mmCIF file of C-alpha atoms in Angstrom:
data_model
loop_
_atom_site.group_PDB
_atom_site.id
_atom_site.type_symbol
_atom_site.label_atom_id
_atom_site.label_comp_id
_atom_site.label_asym_id
_atom_site.label_seq_id
_atom_site.Cartn_x
_atom_site.Cartn_y
_atom_site.Cartn_z
ATOM 1 C CA UNK F 1 0.000 0.000 0.000
ATOM 2 C CA UNK F 2 1.634 3.223 -1.168
ATOM 3 C CA UNK F 3 0.956 6.629 0.489
ATOM 4 C CA UNK F 4 0.314 8.048 -2.977
ATOM 5 C CA UNK F 5 -2.691 5.734 -3.378
ATOM 6 C CA UNK F 6 -4.009 6.767 0.032
ATOM 7 C CA UNK F 7 -3.675 10.402 -0.977
ATOM 8 C CA UNK F 8 -5.712 9.756 -4.129
ATOM 9 C CA UNK F 9 -8.437 8.114 -2.024
ATOM 10 C CA UNK F 10 -8.541 10.835 0.643
ATOM 11 C CA UNK F 11 -8.548 13.636 -1.947
ATOM 12 C CA UNK F 12 -11.408 12.042 -3.917
ATOM 13 C CA UNK F 13 -13.391 11.590 -0.694
ATOM 14 C CA UNK F 14 -12.882 15.263 0.220
ATOM 15 C CA UNK F 15 -13.524 16.841 -3.194
ATOM 16 C CA UNK F 16 -16.121 14.282 -4.373
ATOM 17 C CA UNK F 17 -14.933 14.807 -7.927
ATOM 18 C CA UNK F 18 -12.400 12.704 -9.861
ATOM 19 C CA UNK F 19 -11.126 15.403 -12.218
ATOM 20 C CA UNK F 20 -10.671 17.942 -9.415
ATOM 21 C CA UNK F 21 -8.934 15.343 -7.255
ATOM 22 C CA UNK F 22 -6.556 14.453 -10.073
ATOM 23 C CA UNK F 23 -5.735 18.128 -10.588
ATOM 24 C CA UNK F 24 -5.009 18.653 -6.881
ATOM 25 C CA UNK F 25 -2.826 15.536 -6.780
ATOM 26 C CA UNK F 26 -0.954 16.670 -9.902
ATOM 27 C CA UNK F 27 -1.723 13.550 -11.958
ATOM 28 C CA UNK F 28 -3.955 12.638 -14.878
ATOM 29 C CA UNK F 29 -7.415 11.272 -14.169
ATOM 30 C CA UNK F 30 -6.530 7.798 -15.570
ATOM 31 C CA UNK F 31 -3.488 7.680 -13.259
ATOM 32 C CA UNK F 32 -5.639 8.592 -10.272
ATOM 33 C CA UNK F 33 -8.273 5.995 -11.190
ATOM 34 C CA UNK F 34 -5.611 3.328 -11.646
ATOM 35 C CA UNK F 35 -4.111 4.122 -8.248
ATOM 36 C CA UNK F 36 -7.539 3.924 -6.603
ATOM 37 C CA UNK F 37 -8.252 0.579 -8.295
ATOM 38 C CA UNK F 38 -4.904 -0.787 -7.101
ATOM 39 C CA UNK F 39 -5.731 0.309 -3.547
ATOM 40 C CA UNK F 40 -9.135 -1.390 -3.718
ATOM 41 C CA UNK F 41 -7.540 -4.619 -4.926
ATOM 42 C CA UNK F 42 -5.059 -4.513 -2.056
ATOM 43 C CA UNK F 43 -7.682 -3.999 0.671
ATOM 44 C CA UNK F 44 -10.049 -6.422 -1.055
ATOM 45 C CA UNK F 45 -13.051 -4.096 -1.083
ATOM 46 C CA UNK F 46 -14.588 -1.408 -3.223
ATOM 47 C CA UNK F 47 -14.051 1.930 -1.506
ATOM 48 C CA UNK F 48 -15.874 4.392 -3.771
ATOM 49 C CA UNK F 49 -19.168 4.032 -5.627
ATOM 50 C CA UNK F 50 -18.807 5.455 -9.097
ATOM 51 C CA UNK F 51 -20.574 5.418 -12.446
ATOM 52 C CA UNK F 52 -18.462 7.710 -14.666
ATOM 53 C CA UNK F 53 -18.558 10.121 -11.732
ATOM 54 C CA UNK F 54 -18.243 10.125 -7.958
ATOM 55 C CA UNK F 55 -21.362 8.750 -6.248
ATOM 56 C CA UNK F 56 -20.153 8.294 -2.688
ATOM 57 C CA UNK F 57 -18.026 6.219 -0.362
ATOM 58 C CA UNK F 58 -18.987 2.611 0.282
ATOM 59 C CA UNK F 59 -19.305 1.370 3.853
ATOM 60 C CA UNK F 60 -15.747 0.035 3.515
ATOM 61 C CA UNK F 61 -14.595 3.416 2.237
ATOM 62 C CA UNK F 62 -16.222 5.233 5.177
ATOM 63 C CA UNK F 63 -14.493 2.849 7.584
ATOM 64 C CA UNK F 64 -11.115 3.312 5.920
ATOM 65 C CA UNK F 65 -11.165 7.106 5.456
ATOM 66 C CA UNK F 66 -10.194 8.233 9.011
ATOM 67 C CA UNK F 67 -7.352 5.692 9.089
ATOM 68 C CA UNK F 68 -6.080 6.814 5.692
ATOM 69 C CA UNK F 69 -6.161 10.445 6.878
ATOM 70 C CA UNK F 70 -4.210 9.548 10.011
ATOM 71 C CA UNK F 71 -1.609 7.593 8.048
ATOM 72 C CA UNK F 72 -1.045 10.491 5.654
ATOM 73 C CA UNK F 73 -0.896 12.890 8.586
ATOM 74 C CA UNK F 74 1.665 10.719 10.364
ATOM 75 C CA UNK F 75 3.806 10.582 7.226
ATOM 76 C CA UNK F 76 3.601 14.380 6.898
ATOM 77 C CA UNK F 77 4.497 14.779 10.564
ATOM 78 C CA UNK F 78 7.450 12.444 10.207
ATOM 79 C CA UNK F 79 8.709 14.380 7.194
ATOM 80 C CA UNK F 80 8.266 17.657 9.037
ATOM 81 C CA UNK F 81 10.162 16.316 12.065
ATOM 82 C CA UNK F 82 13.068 15.196 9.896
ATOM 83 C CA UNK F 83 13.173 18.619 8.213
ATOM 84 C CA UNK F 84 13.030 20.336 11.595
ATOM 85 C CA UNK F 85 16.151 18.541 12.740
ATOM 86 C CA UNK F 86 18.126 20.940 10.538
ATOM 87 C CA UNK F 87 19.069 24.450 11.613
ATOM 88 C CA UNK F 88 15.710 26.007 10.696
ATOM 89 C CA UNK F 89 12.114 24.975 10.053
ATOM 90 C CA UNK F 90 10.945 25.287 6.467
ATOM 91 C CA UNK F 91 7.745 24.574 4.583
ATOM 92 C CA UNK F 92 4.243 25.989 4.713
ATOM 93 C CA UNK F 93 2.467 26.605 7.989
ATOM 94 C CA UNK F 94 -1.304 26.050 7.643
ATOM 95 C CA UNK F 95 -3.457 28.168 9.969
ATOM 96 C CA UNK F 96 -7.262 27.965 10.179
ATOM 97 C CA UNK F 97 -9.176 30.731 11.969
ATOM 98 C CA UNK F 98 -12.792 31.442 12.799
ATOM 99 C CA UNK F 99 -13.927 34.745 11.228
ATOM 100 C CA UNK F 100 -13.895 36.503 14.606
ATOM 101 C CA UNK F 101 -10.225 35.574 15.021
ATOM 102 C CA UNK F 102 -9.001 36.466 11.522
ATOM 103 C CA UNK F 103 -7.746 39.924 12.641
ATOM 104 C CA UNK F 104 -5.386 38.078 15.031
ATOM 105 C CA UNK F 105 -3.824 36.089 12.192
ATOM 106 C CA UNK F 106 -1.651 39.030 11.127
ATOM 107 C CA UNK F 107 -0.039 39.461 14.530
ATOM 108 C CA UNK F 108 0.534 35.730 14.938
ATOM 109 C CA UNK F 109 1.755 35.286 11.356
ATOM 110 C CA UNK F 110 4.165 38.201 11.621
ATOM 111 C CA UNK F 111 5.689 36.781 14.824
ATOM 112 C CA UNK F 112 5.853 33.273 13.346
ATOM 113 C CA UNK F 113 7.628 34.315 10.141
ATOM 114 C CA UNK F 114 9.975 36.660 11.981
ATOM 115 C CA UNK F 115 11.104 33.772 14.157
ATOM 116 C CA UNK F 116 11.259 31.261 11.291
ATOM 117 C CA UNK F 117 12.062 33.048 7.984
ATOM 118 C CA UNK F 118 12.101 29.752 6.099
ATOM 119 C CA UNK F 119 8.399 29.213 6.670
ATOM 120 C CA UNK F 120 5.515 30.267 4.444
ATOM 121 C CA UNK F 121 2.056 30.977 5.844
ATOM 122 C CA UNK F 122 -1.330 29.859 4.508
ATOM 123 C CA UNK F 123 -4.389 31.218 6.344
ATOM 124 C CA UNK F 124 -7.957 30.126 5.717
ATOM 125 C CA UNK F 125 -11.271 30.980 7.314
ATOM 126 C CA UNK F 126 -13.157 28.096 8.918
ATOM 127 C CA UNK F 127 -15.837 27.373 11.483
ATOM 128 C CA UNK F 128 -14.854 25.988 14.887
ATOM 129 C CA UNK F 129 -16.113 22.548 13.849
ATOM 130 C CA UNK F 130 -14.135 22.690 10.612
ATOM 131 C CA UNK F 131 -11.016 23.640 12.575
ATOM 132 C CA UNK F 132 -11.450 20.632 14.858
ATOM 133 C CA UNK F 133 -11.790 18.307 11.880
ATOM 134 C CA UNK F 134 -8.829 19.883 10.061
ATOM 135 C CA UNK F 135 -6.585 19.559 13.119
ATOM 136 C CA UNK F 136 -7.476 15.911 13.647
ATOM 137 C CA UNK F 137 -7.004 15.124 9.950
ATOM 138 C CA UNK F 138 -3.623 16.899 9.733
ATOM 139 C CA UNK F 139 -5.082 19.447 7.295
ATOM 140 C CA UNK F 140 -3.841 22.413 9.336
ATOM 141 C CA UNK F 141 -1.061 22.945 11.858
ATOM 142 C CA UNK F 142 -2.948 25.215 14.256
ATOM 143 C CA UNK F 143 -6.222 27.053 14.682
ATOM 144 C CA UNK F 144 -7.441 30.361 16.091
ATOM 145 C CA UNK F 145 -10.802 29.858 17.769
ATOM 146 C CA UNK F 146 -12.901 30.365 20.884
ATOM 147 C CA UNK F 147 -11.530 28.688 23.999
ATOM 148 C CA UNK F 148 -14.726 28.923 26.068
ATOM 149 C CA UNK F 149 -17.395 28.023 23.514
ATOM 150 C CA UNK F 150 -17.505 24.931 21.276
ATOM 151 C CA UNK F 151 -13.779 24.432 21.825
ATOM 152 C CA UNK F 152 -12.138 21.618 19.821
ATOM 153 C CA UNK F 153 -11.512 18.514 21.928
ATOM 154 C CA UNK F 154 -8.052 17.224 22.882
ATOM 155 C CA UNK F 155 -6.111 20.399 22.183
ATOM 156 C CA UNK F 156 -3.365 22.473 23.764
ATOM 157 C CA UNK F 157 -4.301 26.149 23.817
ATOM 158 C CA UNK F 158 -2.861 29.613 24.438
ATOM 159 C CA UNK F 159 -5.292 32.518 25.086
ATOM 160 C CA UNK F 160 -4.500 35.543 22.896
ATOM 161 C CA UNK F 161 -7.520 37.847 23.222
ATOM 162 C CA UNK F 162 -10.522 38.564 25.472
ATOM 163 C CA UNK F 163 -13.395 39.396 23.138
ATOM 164 C CA UNK F 164 -15.930 42.185 23.631
ATOM 165 C CA UNK F 165 -18.682 43.498 21.319
ATOM 166 C CA UNK F 166 -18.720 46.576 19.103
ATOM 167 C CA UNK F 167 -21.859 48.205 17.702
ATOM 168 C CA UNK F 168 -21.023 49.678 14.281
ATOM 169 C CA UNK F 169 -23.072 52.363 12.558
ATOM 170 C CA UNK F 170 -22.538 55.181 10.092
ATOM 171 C CA UNK F 171 -20.861 58.325 11.446
ATOM 172 C CA UNK F 172 -23.571 60.483 9.882
ATOM 173 C CA UNK F 173 -26.419 58.306 11.202
ATOM 174 C CA UNK F 174 -28.674 59.036 14.181
ATOM 175 C CA UNK F 175 -26.433 56.977 16.518
ATOM 176 C CA UNK F 176 -23.133 58.162 15.079
ATOM 177 C CA UNK F 177 -22.270 60.212 18.160
ATOM 178 C CA UNK F 178 -22.547 57.364 20.675
ATOM 179 C CA UNK F 179 -19.515 55.810 22.340
ATOM 180 C CA UNK F 180 -21.543 53.246 24.317
ATOM 181 C CA UNK F 181 -24.887 51.557 23.703
ATOM 182 C CA UNK F 182 -27.087 49.181 25.681
ATOM 183 C CA UNK F 183 -28.337 45.793 24.540
ATOM 184 C CA UNK F 184 -31.976 46.817 24.271
ATOM 185 C CA UNK F 185 -31.174 49.912 22.227
ATOM 186 C CA UNK F 186 -28.859 47.904 19.948
ATOM 187 C CA UNK F 187 -31.446 45.164 19.376
ATOM 188 C CA UNK F 188 -34.014 47.775 18.282
ATOM 189 C CA UNK F 189 -31.862 49.001 15.389
ATOM 190 C CA UNK F 190 -32.047 47.758 11.755
ATOM 191 C CA UNK F 191 -29.342 45.121 12.133
ATOM 192 C CA UNK F 192 -27.381 43.061 9.670
ATOM 193 C CA UNK F 193 -25.692 40.089 11.339
ATOM 194 C CA UNK F 194 -23.923 36.838 10.631
ATOM 195 C CA UNK F 195 -26.296 33.931 9.981
ATOM 196 C CA UNK F 196 -27.019 31.469 12.780
ATOM 197 C CA UNK F 197 -24.649 28.867 11.391
ATOM 198 C CA UNK F 198 -21.771 31.103 12.541
ATOM 199 C CA UNK F 199 -20.469 30.685 16.077
ATOM 200 C CA UNK F 200 -20.306 34.410 16.881
ATOM 201 C CA UNK F 201 -23.997 34.757 16.015
ATOM 202 C CA UNK F 202 -24.931 31.823 18.257
ATOM 203 C CA UNK F 203 -23.044 33.408 21.153
ATOM 204 C CA UNK F 204 -24.669 36.779 20.438
ATOM 205 C CA UNK F 205 -28.164 35.237 20.376
ATOM 206 C CA UNK F 206 -27.475 33.552 23.721
ATOM 207 C CA UNK F 207 -26.367 36.864 25.244
ATOM 208 C CA UNK F 208 -29.569 38.511 24.006
ATOM 209 C CA UNK F 209 -31.784 35.738 25.390
ATOM 210 C CA UNK F 210 -30.114 36.065 28.795
ATOM 211 C CA UNK F 211 -31.424 39.639 28.813
ATOM 212 C CA UNK F 212 -34.900 38.689 27.630
ATOM 213 C CA UNK F 213 -34.242 40.078 24.152
ATOM 214 C CA UNK F 214 -34.557 38.584 20.684
ATOM 215 C CA UNK F 215 -33.104 39.904 17.460
ATOM 216 C CA UNK F 216 -34.498 39.564 13.973
ATOM 217 C CA UNK F 217 -31.913 41.047 11.608
ATOM 218 C CA UNK F 218 -33.032 42.654 8.380
ATOM 219 C CA UNK F 219 -30.107 41.036 6.573
ATOM 220 C CA UNK F 220 -27.702 38.163 7.259
ATOM 221 C CA UNK F 221 -24.360 37.245 5.722
ATOM 222 C CA UNK F 222 -21.466 34.846 6.229
ATOM 223 C CA UNK F 223 -18.656 37.401 6.476
ATOM 224 C CA UNK F 224 -17.851 40.537 8.438
ATOM 225 C CA UNK F 225 -16.702 42.259 5.256
ATOM 226 C CA UNK F 226 -20.231 41.964 3.862
ATOM 227 C CA UNK F 227 -21.785 43.218 7.104
ATOM 228 C CA UNK F 228 -19.536 46.268 7.185
ATOM 229 C CA UNK F 229 -20.256 47.048 3.553
ATOM 230 C CA UNK F 230 -23.992 46.894 4.288
ATOM 231 C CA UNK F 231 -23.469 49.411 7.101
ATOM 232 C CA UNK F 232 -21.324 51.615 4.860
ATOM 233 C CA UNK F 233 -24.003 51.573 2.179
ATOM 234 C CA UNK F 234 -26.552 52.932 4.669
ATOM 235 C CA UNK F 235 -29.682 51.675 6.358
ATOM 236 C CA UNK F 236 -28.020 49.101 8.593
ATOM 237 C CA UNK F 237 -26.083 48.747 11.834
ATOM 238 C CA UNK F 238 -24.176 45.672 12.944
ATOM 239 C CA UNK F 239 -22.463 44.022 15.916
ATOM 240 C CA UNK F 240 -18.939 42.669 15.491
ATOM 241 C CA UNK F 241 -16.129 41.404 17.741
ATOM 242 C CA UNK F 242 -13.705 44.031 19.005
ATOM 243 C CA UNK F 243 -10.914 42.215 17.142
ATOM 244 C CA UNK F 244 -12.090 44.321 14.182
ATOM 245 C CA UNK F 245 -11.617 47.641 16.024
ATOM 246 C CA UNK F 246 -8.140 48.283 14.592
ATOM 247 C CA UNK F 247 -9.375 47.566 11.067
ATOM 248 C CA UNK F 248 -12.226 50.066 11.479
ATOM 249 C CA UNK F 249 -10.069 52.811 13.003
ATOM 250 C CA UNK F 250 -9.653 55.765 10.678
ATOM 251 C CA UNK F 251 -12.604 54.946 8.406
ATOM 252 C CA UNK F 252 -14.489 58.224 7.981
ATOM 253 C CA UNK F 253 -17.887 56.608 7.517
ATOM 254 C CA UNK F 254 -17.746 54.235 10.491
ATOM 255 C CA UNK F 255 -18.433 54.828 14.171
ATOM 256 C CA UNK F 256 -18.026 52.146 16.828
ATOM 257 C CA UNK F 257 -19.830 52.123 20.166
ATOM 258 C CA UNK F 258 -18.946 49.705 22.943
ATOM 259 C CA UNK F 259 -21.838 47.365 23.660
ATOM 260 C CA UNK F 260 -22.349 47.358 27.421
ATOM 261 C CA UNK F 261 -21.500 43.796 28.492
ATOM 262 C CA UNK F 262 -21.031 42.839 32.122
ATOM 263 C CA UNK F 263 -20.319 39.213 31.270
ATOM 264 C CA UNK F 264 -16.876 37.622 31.339
ATOM 265 C CA UNK F 265 -15.145 38.187 27.983
ATOM 266 C CA UNK F 266 -14.912 35.197 25.665
ATOM 267 C CA UNK F 267 -11.325 34.062 25.171
ATOM 268 C CA UNK F 268 -9.917 33.533 21.683
ATOM 269 C CA UNK F 269 -6.661 31.685 21.323
ATOM 270 C CA UNK F 270 -4.395 29.376 19.398
ATOM 271 C CA UNK F 271 -5.036 25.632 19.498
ATOM 272 C CA UNK F 272 -3.020 22.620 18.338
ATOM 273 C CA UNK F 273 -3.834 18.928 18.678
ATOM 274 C CA UNK F 274 -2.515 17.385 21.875
ATOM 275 C CA UNK F 275 -0.779 14.358 20.395
ATOM 276 C CA UNK F 276 2.521 12.621 21.140
ATOM 277 C CA UNK F 277 4.910 13.340 19.621
ATOM 278 C CA UNK F 278 3.950 16.959 19.066
ATOM 279 C CA UNK F 279 4.788 18.006 15.503
ATOM 280 C CA UNK F 280 7.509 20.638 14.982
ATOM 281 C CA UNK F 281 4.917 22.980 13.455
ATOM 282 C CA UNK F 282 2.631 22.618 16.480
ATOM 283 C CA UNK F 283 5.522 23.132 18.893
ATOM 284 C CA UNK F 284 6.582 26.236 16.979
ATOM 285 C CA UNK F 285 3.026 27.621 16.999
ATOM 286 C CA UNK F 286 2.718 27.156 20.754
ATOM 287 C CA UNK F 287 6.066 28.848 21.367
ATOM 288 C CA UNK F 288 5.139 31.846 19.232
ATOM 289 C CA UNK F 289 1.661 32.160 20.804
ATOM 290 C CA UNK F 290 3.087 31.942 24.323
ATOM 291 C CA UNK F 291 5.574 34.660 23.525
ATOM 292 C CA UNK F 292 2.760 36.881 22.183
ATOM 293 C CA UNK F 293 0.692 36.182 25.293
ATOM 294 C CA UNK F 294 3.625 36.871 27.575
ATOM 295 C CA UNK F 295 3.584 33.423 29.185
ATOM 296 C CA UNK F 296 6.376 30.878 29.527
#
């Protein structure tokens, strides 16, 4: 059983498309299909249902997939450990971050690359559940996510930020002169918010319910960029994490008011999988995060 064949299988299972999987693996589609067939002969079972196109994994394929992902991850970790035995760490560091934590990626990435110039950085946005899956499947080296809400299981973590809420409106709007706003007043405004599939929105809804309030936004989106553009265009206000405060500073059209919140701030931090041995990338991420947090 060759790791290349396992990679073909895992990539097909993830992309659910033979041509796209072949392109990602850098081989022709016939080569990918031949490798998959050879793998099926070796395990003695059909792994993927197909009829000129991907249909789905068989029961045998579903059973094999997590093991194949772990094997590929272990091989990648072994290769990374060998490379790390040299004077410097090289390669690409994969970081996944929830949208609320994306503004922290710059600070972390800058510190990481300054300490290890031979590294490259790849950042992608993901939900907390996607981060957990990516960490366990060796698809990312570290994540930036909430540490007190829907935290990935079996992780080592370093807190980097205590999150508060910001109410954002237009500077020339009726609330443009406020520096603070209460929950009831904020909930009464024409809001645009993240949809309920996003973790920040679920936390926000829970905070509202604790105060006997409910919010029905006039518009929903899956990104803060879209929410802020809706506010900029007029007619809307929004609520965002204070991680976005530095990005909003200096924008003539925007005014931010602190949303009065007596609750304990929600911690956002870096997480890596707690496995032995810890990969060089994970160890490096923890060291950089601890330095940023001022802890040993």
